Coordinates of N, CA and C in Angstrom, one line a residue:
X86 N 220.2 -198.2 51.0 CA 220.8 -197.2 51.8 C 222.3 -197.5 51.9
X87 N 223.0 -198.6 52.8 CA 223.9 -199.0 52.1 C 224.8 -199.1 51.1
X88 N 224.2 -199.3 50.0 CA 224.7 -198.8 48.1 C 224.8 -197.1 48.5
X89 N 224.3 -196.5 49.0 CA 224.5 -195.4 49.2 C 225.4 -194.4 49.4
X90 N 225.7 -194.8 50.8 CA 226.6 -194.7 51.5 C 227.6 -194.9 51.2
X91 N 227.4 -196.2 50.7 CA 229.1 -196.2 50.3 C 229.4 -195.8 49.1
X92 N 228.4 -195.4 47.9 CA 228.6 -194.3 47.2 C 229.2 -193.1 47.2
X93 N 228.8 -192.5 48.4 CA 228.8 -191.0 49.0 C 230.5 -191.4 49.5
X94 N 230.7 -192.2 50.5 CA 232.1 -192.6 50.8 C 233.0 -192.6 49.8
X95 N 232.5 -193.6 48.4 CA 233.7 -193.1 47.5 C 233.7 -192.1 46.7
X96 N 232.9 -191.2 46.6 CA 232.9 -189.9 46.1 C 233.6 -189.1 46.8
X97 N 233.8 -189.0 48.2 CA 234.7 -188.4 49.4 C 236.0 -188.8 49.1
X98 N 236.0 -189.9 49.3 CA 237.4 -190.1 49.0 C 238.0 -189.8 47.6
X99 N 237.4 -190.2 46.2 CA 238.0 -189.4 45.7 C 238.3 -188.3 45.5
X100 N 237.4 -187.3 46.2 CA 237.5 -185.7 46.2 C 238.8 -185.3 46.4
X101 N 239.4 -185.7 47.7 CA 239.7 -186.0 48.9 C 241.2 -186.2 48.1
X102 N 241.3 -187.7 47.3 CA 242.5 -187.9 46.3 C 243.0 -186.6 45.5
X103 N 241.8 -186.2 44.5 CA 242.1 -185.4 43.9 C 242.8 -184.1 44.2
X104 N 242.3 -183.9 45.4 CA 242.6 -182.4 45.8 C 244.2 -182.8 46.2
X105 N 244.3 -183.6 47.1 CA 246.3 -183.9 47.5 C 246.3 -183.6 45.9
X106 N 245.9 -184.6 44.8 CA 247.0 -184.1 43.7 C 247.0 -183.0 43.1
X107 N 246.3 -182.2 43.1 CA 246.5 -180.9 42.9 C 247.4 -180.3 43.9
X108 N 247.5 -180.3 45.3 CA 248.2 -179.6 45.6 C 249.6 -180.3 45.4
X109 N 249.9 -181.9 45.0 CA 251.0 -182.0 44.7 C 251.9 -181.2 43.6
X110 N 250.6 -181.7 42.5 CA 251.1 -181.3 41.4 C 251.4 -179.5 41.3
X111 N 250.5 -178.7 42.2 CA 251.1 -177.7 42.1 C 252.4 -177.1 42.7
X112 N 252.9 -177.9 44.0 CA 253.9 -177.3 45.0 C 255.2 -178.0 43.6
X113 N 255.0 -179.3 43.1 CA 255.9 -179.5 41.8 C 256.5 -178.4 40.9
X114 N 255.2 -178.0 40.5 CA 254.9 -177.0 39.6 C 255.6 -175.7 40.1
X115 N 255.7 -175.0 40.8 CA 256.3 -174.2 41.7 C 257.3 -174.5 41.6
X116 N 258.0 -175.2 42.5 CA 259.3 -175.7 42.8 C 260.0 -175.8 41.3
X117 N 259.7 -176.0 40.2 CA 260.4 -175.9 39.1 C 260.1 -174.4 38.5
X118 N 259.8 -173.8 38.9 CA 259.3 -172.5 38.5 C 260.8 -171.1 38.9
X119 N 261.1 -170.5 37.8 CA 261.9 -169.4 38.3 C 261.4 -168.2 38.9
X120 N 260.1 -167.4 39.1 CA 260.2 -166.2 39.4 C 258.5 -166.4 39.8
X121 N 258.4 -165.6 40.9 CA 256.8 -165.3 41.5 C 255.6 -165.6 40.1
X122 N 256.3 -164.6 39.0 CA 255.3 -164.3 37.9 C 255.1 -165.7 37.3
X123 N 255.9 -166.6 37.3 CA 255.9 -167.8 36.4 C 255.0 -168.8 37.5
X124 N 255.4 -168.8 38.6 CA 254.9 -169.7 39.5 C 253.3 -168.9 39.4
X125 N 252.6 -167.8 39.6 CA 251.7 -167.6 39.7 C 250.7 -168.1 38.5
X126 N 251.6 -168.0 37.1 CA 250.9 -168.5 35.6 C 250.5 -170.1 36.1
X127 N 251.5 -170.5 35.9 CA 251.5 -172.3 36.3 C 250.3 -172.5 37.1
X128 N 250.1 -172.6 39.0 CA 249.5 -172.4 39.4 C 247.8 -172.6 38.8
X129 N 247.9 -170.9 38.5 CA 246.9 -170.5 38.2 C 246.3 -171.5 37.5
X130 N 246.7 -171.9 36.4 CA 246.4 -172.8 35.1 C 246.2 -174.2 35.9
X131 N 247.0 -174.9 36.5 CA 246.5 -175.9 37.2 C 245.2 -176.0 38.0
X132 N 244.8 -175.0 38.7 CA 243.9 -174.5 39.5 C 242.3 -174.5 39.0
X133 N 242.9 -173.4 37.8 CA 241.8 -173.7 36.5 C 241.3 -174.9 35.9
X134 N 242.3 -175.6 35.6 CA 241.9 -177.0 35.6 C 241.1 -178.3 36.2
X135 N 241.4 -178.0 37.3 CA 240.9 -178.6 38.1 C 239.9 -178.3 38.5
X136 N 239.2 -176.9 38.5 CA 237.5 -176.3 38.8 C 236.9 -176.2 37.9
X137 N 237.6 -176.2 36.7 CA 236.7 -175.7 35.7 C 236.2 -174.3 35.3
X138 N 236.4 -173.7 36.0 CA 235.6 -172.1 36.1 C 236.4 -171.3 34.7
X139 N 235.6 -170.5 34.2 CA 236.2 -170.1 33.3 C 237.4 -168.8 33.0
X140 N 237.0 -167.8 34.2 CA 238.0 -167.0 34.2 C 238.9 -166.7 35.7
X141 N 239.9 -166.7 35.4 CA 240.9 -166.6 36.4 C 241.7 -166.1 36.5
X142 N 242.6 -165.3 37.4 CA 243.5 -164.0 37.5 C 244.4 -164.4 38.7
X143 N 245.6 -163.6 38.7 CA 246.1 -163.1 39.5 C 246.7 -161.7 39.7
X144 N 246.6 -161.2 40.9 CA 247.5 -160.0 41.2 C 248.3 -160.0 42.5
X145 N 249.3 -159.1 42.1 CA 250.8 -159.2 42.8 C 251.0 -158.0 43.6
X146 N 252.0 -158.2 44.4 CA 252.6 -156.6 44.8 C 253.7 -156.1 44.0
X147 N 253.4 -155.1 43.6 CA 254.4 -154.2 42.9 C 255.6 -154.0 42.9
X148 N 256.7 -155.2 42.6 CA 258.1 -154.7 43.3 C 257.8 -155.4 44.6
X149 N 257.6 -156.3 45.0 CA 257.5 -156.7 46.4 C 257.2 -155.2 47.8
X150 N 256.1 -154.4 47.1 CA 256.0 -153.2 47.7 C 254.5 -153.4 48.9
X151 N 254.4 -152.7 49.8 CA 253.7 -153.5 50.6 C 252.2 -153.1 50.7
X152 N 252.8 -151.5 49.7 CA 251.4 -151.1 49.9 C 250.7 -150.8 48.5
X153 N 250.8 -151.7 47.5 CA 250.3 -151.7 46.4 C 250.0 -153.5 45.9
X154 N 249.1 -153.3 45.6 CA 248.8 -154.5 45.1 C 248.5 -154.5 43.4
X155 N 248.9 -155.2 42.9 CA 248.6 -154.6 41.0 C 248.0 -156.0 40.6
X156 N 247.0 -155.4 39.4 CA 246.5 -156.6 39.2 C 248.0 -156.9 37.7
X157 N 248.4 -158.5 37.4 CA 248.8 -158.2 36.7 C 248.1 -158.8 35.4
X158 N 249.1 -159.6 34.5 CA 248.8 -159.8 32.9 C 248.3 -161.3 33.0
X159 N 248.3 -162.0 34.0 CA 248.3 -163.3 34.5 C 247.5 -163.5 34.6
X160 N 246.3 -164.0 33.2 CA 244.9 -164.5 33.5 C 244.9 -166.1 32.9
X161 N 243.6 -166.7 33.1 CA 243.1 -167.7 32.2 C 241.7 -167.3 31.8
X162 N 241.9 -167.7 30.7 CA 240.3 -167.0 30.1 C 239.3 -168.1 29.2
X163 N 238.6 -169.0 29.1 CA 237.9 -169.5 28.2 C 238.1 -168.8 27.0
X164 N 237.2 -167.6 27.1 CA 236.6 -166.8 26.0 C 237.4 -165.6 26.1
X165 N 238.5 -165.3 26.0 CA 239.2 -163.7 26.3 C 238.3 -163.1 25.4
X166 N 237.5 -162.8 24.3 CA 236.9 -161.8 23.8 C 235.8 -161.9 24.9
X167 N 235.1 -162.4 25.0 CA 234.2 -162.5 26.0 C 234.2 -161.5 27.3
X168 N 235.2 -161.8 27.8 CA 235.8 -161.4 29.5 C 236.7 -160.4 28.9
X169 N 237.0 -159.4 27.9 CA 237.8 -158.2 27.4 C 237.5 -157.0 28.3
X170 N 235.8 -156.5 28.4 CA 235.6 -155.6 29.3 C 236.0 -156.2 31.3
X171 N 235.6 -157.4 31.7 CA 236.4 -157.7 32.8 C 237.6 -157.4 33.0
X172 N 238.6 -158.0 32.2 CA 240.1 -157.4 32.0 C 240.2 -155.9 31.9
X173 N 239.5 -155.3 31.5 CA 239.8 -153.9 31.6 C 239.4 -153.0 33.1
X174 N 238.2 -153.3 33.2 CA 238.0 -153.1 34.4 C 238.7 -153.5 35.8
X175 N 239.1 -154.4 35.5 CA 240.2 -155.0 36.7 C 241.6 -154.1 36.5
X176 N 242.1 -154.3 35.4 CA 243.5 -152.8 35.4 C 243.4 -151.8 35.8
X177 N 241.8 -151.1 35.7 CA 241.5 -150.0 36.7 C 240.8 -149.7 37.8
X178 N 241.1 -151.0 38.8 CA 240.8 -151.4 39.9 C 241.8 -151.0 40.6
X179 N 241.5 -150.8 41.9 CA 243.1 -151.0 43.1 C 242.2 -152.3 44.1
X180 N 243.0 -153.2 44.0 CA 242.6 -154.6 44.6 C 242.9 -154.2 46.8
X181 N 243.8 -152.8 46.5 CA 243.3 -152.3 48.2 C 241.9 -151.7 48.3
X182 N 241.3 -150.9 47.2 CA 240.2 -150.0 47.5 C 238.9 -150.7 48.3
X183 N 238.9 -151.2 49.2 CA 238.0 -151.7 50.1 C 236.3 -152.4 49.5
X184 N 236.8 -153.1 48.1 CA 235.1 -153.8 47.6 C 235.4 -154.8 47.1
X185 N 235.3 -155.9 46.6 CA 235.4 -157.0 45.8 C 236.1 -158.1 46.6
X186 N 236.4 -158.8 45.5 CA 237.0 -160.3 46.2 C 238.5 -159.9 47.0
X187 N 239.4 -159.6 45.9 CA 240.9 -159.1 46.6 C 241.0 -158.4 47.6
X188 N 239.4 -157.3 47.2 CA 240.1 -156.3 48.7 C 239.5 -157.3 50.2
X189 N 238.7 -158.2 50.2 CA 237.9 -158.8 51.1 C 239.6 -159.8 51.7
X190 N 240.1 -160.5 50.3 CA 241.4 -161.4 51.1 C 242.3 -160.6 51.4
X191 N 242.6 -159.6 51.6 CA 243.6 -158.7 51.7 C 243.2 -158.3 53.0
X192 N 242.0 -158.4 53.3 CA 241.3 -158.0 54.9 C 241.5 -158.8 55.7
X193 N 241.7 -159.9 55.0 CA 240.9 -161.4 55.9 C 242.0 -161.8 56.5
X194 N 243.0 -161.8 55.0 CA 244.6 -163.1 55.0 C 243.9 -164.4 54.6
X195 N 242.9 -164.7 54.5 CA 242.4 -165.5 54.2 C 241.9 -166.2 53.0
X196 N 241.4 -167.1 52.4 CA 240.7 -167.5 51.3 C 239.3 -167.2 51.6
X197 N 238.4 -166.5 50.6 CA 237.4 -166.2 50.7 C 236.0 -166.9 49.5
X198 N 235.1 -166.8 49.8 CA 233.9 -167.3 48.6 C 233.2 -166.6 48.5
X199 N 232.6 -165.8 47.6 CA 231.3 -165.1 46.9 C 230.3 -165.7 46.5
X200 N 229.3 -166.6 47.1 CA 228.3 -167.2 46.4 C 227.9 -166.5 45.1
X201 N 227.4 -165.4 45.4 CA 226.6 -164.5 44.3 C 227.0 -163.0 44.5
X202 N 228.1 -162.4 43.1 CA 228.7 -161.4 43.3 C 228.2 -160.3 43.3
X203 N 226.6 -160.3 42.9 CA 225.7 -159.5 42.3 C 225.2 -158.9 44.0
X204 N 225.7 -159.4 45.1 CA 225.0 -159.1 46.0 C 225.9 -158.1 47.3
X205 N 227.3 -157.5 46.6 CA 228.3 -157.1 47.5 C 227.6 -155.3 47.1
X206 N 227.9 -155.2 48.4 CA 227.6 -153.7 48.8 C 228.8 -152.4 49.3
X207 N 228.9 -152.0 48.4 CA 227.9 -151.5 46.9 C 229.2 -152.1 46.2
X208 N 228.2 -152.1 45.1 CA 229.0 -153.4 43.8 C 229.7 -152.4 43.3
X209 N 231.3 -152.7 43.0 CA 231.9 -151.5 42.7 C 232.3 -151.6 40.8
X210 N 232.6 -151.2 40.4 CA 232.9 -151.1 38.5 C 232.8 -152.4 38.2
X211 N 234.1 -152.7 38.5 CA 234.8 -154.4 38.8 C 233.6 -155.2 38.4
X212 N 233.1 -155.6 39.8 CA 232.4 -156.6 39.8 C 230.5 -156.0 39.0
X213 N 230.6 -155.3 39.1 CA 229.4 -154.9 37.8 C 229.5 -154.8 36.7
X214 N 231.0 -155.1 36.2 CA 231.3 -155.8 35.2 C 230.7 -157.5 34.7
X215 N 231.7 -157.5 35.8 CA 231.5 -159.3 36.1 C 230.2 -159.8 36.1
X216 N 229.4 -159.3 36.9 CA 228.1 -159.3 36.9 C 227.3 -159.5 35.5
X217 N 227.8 -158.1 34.4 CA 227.1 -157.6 33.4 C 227.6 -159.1 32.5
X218 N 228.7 -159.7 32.6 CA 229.0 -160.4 31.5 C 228.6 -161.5 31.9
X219 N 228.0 -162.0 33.3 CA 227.5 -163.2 33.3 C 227.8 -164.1 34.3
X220 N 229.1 -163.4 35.3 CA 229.9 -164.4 36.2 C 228.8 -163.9 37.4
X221 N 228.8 -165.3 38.1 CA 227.9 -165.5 39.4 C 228.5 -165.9 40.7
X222 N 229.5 -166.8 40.7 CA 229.8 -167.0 41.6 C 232.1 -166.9 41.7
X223 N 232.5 -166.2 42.9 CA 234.1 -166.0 42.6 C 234.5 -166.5 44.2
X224 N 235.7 -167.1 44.5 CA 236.8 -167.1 45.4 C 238.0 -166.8 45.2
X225 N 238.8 -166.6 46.3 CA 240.4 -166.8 46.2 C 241.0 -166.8 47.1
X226 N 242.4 -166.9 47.0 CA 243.4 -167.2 48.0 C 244.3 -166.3 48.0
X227 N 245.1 -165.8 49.2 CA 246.2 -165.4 49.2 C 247.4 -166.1 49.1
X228 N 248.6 -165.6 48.5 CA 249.7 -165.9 48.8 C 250.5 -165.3 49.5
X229 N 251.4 -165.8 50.9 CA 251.7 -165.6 51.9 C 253.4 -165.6 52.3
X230 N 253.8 -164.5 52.2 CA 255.2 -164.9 52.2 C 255.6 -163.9 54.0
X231 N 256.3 -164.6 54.6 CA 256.4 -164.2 55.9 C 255.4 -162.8 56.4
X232 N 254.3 -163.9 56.8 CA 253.4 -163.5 56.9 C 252.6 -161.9 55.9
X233 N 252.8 -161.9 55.0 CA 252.5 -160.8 54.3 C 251.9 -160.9 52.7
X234 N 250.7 -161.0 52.4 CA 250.0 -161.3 50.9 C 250.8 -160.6 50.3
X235 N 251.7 -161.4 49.1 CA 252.2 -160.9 48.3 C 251.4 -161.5 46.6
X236 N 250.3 -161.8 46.7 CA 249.8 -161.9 45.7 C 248.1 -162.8 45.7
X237 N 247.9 -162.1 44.9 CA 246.4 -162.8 45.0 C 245.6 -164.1 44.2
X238 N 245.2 -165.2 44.0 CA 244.8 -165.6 42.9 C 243.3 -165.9 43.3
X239 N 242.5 -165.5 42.1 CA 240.9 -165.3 42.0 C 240.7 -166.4 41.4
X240 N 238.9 -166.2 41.1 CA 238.4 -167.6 40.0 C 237.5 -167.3 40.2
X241 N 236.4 -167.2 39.2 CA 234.9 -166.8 38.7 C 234.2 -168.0 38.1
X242 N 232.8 -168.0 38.1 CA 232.4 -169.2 37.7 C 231.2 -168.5 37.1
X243 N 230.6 -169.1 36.0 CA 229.5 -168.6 35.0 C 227.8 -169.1 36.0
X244 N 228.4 -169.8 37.1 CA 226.7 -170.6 37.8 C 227.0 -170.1 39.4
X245 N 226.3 -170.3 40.0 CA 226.1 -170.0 41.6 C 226.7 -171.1 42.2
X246 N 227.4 -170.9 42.8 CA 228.2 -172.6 43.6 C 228.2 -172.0 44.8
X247 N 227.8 -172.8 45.6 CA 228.4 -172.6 47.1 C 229.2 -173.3 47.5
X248 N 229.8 -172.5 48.5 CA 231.8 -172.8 49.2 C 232.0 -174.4 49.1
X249 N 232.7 -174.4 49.0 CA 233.8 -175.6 49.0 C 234.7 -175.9 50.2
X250 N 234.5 -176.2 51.2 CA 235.5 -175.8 52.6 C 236.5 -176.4 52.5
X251 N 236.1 -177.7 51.7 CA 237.5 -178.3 51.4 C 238.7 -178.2 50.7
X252 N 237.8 -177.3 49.2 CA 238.8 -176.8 48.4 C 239.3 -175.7 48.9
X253 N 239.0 -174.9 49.6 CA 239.1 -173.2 50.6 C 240.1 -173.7 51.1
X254 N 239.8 -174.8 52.2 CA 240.9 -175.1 53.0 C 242.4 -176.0 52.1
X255 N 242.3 -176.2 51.2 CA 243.3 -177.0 50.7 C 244.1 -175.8 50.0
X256 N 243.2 -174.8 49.8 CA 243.9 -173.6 48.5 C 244.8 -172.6 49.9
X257 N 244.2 -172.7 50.7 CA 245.1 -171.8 52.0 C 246.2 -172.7 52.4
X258 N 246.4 -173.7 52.3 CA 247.3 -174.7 52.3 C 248.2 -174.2 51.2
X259 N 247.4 -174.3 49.7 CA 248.5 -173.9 48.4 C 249.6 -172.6 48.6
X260 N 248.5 -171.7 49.2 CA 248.9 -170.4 49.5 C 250.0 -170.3 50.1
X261 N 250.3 -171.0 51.2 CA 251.4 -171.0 52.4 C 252.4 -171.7 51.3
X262 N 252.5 -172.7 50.5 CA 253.1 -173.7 50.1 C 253.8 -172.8 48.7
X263 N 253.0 -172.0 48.0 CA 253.6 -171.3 47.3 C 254.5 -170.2 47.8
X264 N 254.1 -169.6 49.0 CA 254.6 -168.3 49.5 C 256.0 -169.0 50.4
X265 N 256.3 -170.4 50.5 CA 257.7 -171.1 50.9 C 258.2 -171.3 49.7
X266 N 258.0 -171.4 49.0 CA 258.7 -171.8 47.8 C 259.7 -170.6 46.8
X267 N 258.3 -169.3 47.0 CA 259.2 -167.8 47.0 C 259.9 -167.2 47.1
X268 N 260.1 -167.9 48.9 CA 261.0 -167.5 50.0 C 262.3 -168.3 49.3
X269 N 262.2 -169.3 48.7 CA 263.5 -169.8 48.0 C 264.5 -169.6 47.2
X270 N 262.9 -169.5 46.3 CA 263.6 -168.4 45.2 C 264.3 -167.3 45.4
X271 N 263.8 -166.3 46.5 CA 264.9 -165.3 46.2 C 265.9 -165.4 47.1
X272 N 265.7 -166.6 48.4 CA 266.9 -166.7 48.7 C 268.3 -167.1 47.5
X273 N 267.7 -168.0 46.4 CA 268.6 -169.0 45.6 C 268.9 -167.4 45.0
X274 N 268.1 -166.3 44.3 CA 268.4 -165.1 43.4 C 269.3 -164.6 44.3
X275 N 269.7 -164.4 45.6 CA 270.4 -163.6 46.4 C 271.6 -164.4 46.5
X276 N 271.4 -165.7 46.8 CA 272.9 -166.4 46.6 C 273.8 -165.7 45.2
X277 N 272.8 -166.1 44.6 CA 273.8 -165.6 42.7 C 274.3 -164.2 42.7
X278 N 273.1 -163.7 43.5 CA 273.7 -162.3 43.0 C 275.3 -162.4 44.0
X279 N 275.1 -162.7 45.0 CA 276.2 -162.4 45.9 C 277.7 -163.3 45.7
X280 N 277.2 -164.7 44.8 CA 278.2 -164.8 44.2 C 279.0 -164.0 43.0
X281 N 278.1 -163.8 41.8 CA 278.5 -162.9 41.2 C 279.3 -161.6 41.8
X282 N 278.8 -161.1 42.5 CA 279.6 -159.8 43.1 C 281.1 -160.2 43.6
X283 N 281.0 -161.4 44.7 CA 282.1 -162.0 44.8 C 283.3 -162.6 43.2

């Protein structure tokens, strides 16, 4: 029991390691990044790495517009021939239209988990897509720029997982951490421009 335990302890604590370095490595990753779209790719890709899951997305607001959310070009894909009908179905989604994962964190402000996607009512194109090709279990997180999701990032998994509170709670952490880093950027893009003009 003992051997146990302290098994279980160092499996915690590595978890526990791993996740700070992800979120280091991602606020890095960011911070060297020029524009929303780049920092969202980066991200993304790290993110993926670290879960393993095979398909992953992001969507943005439009022009920093407040009432459109678009999905964009910003995926990771194991198998892109695979996940081709997902991709299409997601471009003719609206991530506001009140069903799926995006529209749920866009409700929430929150990071959200879908055990089993096969079970949202009523399953809308999207995700009866997802369903059809084999994905079982999705989360995601917002990104948060004075106070306002200005982008979304997803993640699908081919098996049934249940939540992760730790990783949930570490990726709502990312979210704030990416959506200051934003705030930078276009302060630093508004300096230039205003030097320039000057």
């Amino acid at each position: 029991r003992d051997i146990s335990e302290r098994l279980l302890a160092e499996e915690a604590r590595r978890k526990e390691t791993s996740l700070v370095q992800l979120l280091q490595s991602v606020t890095m990753a960011a911070n060297r990044s020029s524009s929303i779209e780049h920092t969202a790719k980066t991200c993304l890709g790290l993110i993926c790495s670290y879960i393993g899951w095979p398909v992953c997305h992001a969507y943005l607001r439009a022009n920093h517009a407040l009432d459109q959310m678009d999905a964009s070009a910003i995926w990771h894909l194991e198998d892109p021939a695979r996940f081709a009908a997902f991709e299409e179905a997601t471009d003719r989604t609206d991530a506001n239209g009140g069903a799926g994962l995006p529209a749920r964190i866009l409700a929430s402000g929150k990071p959200q988990w879908i055990v089993n996607l096969a079970d949202e009512t009523p399953l809308s194109e999207r995700t009866r897509t997802a369903v059809d090709l084999g994905l079982h279990s999705g989360f995601g997180f917002p990104i948060v720029v004075d106070e306002k999701i200005i982008g979304i990032l997803e993640f699908f998994s081919l098996y049934t997982v249940p939540p992760d509170e730790e990783l949930l709670n570490m990726l709502e952490h990312i979210g704030s951490q990416l959506g200051q880093v934003i705030i930078r950027q276009r302060a630093e893009a508004d300096l230039q421009r205003a030097k320039a003009l000057a």
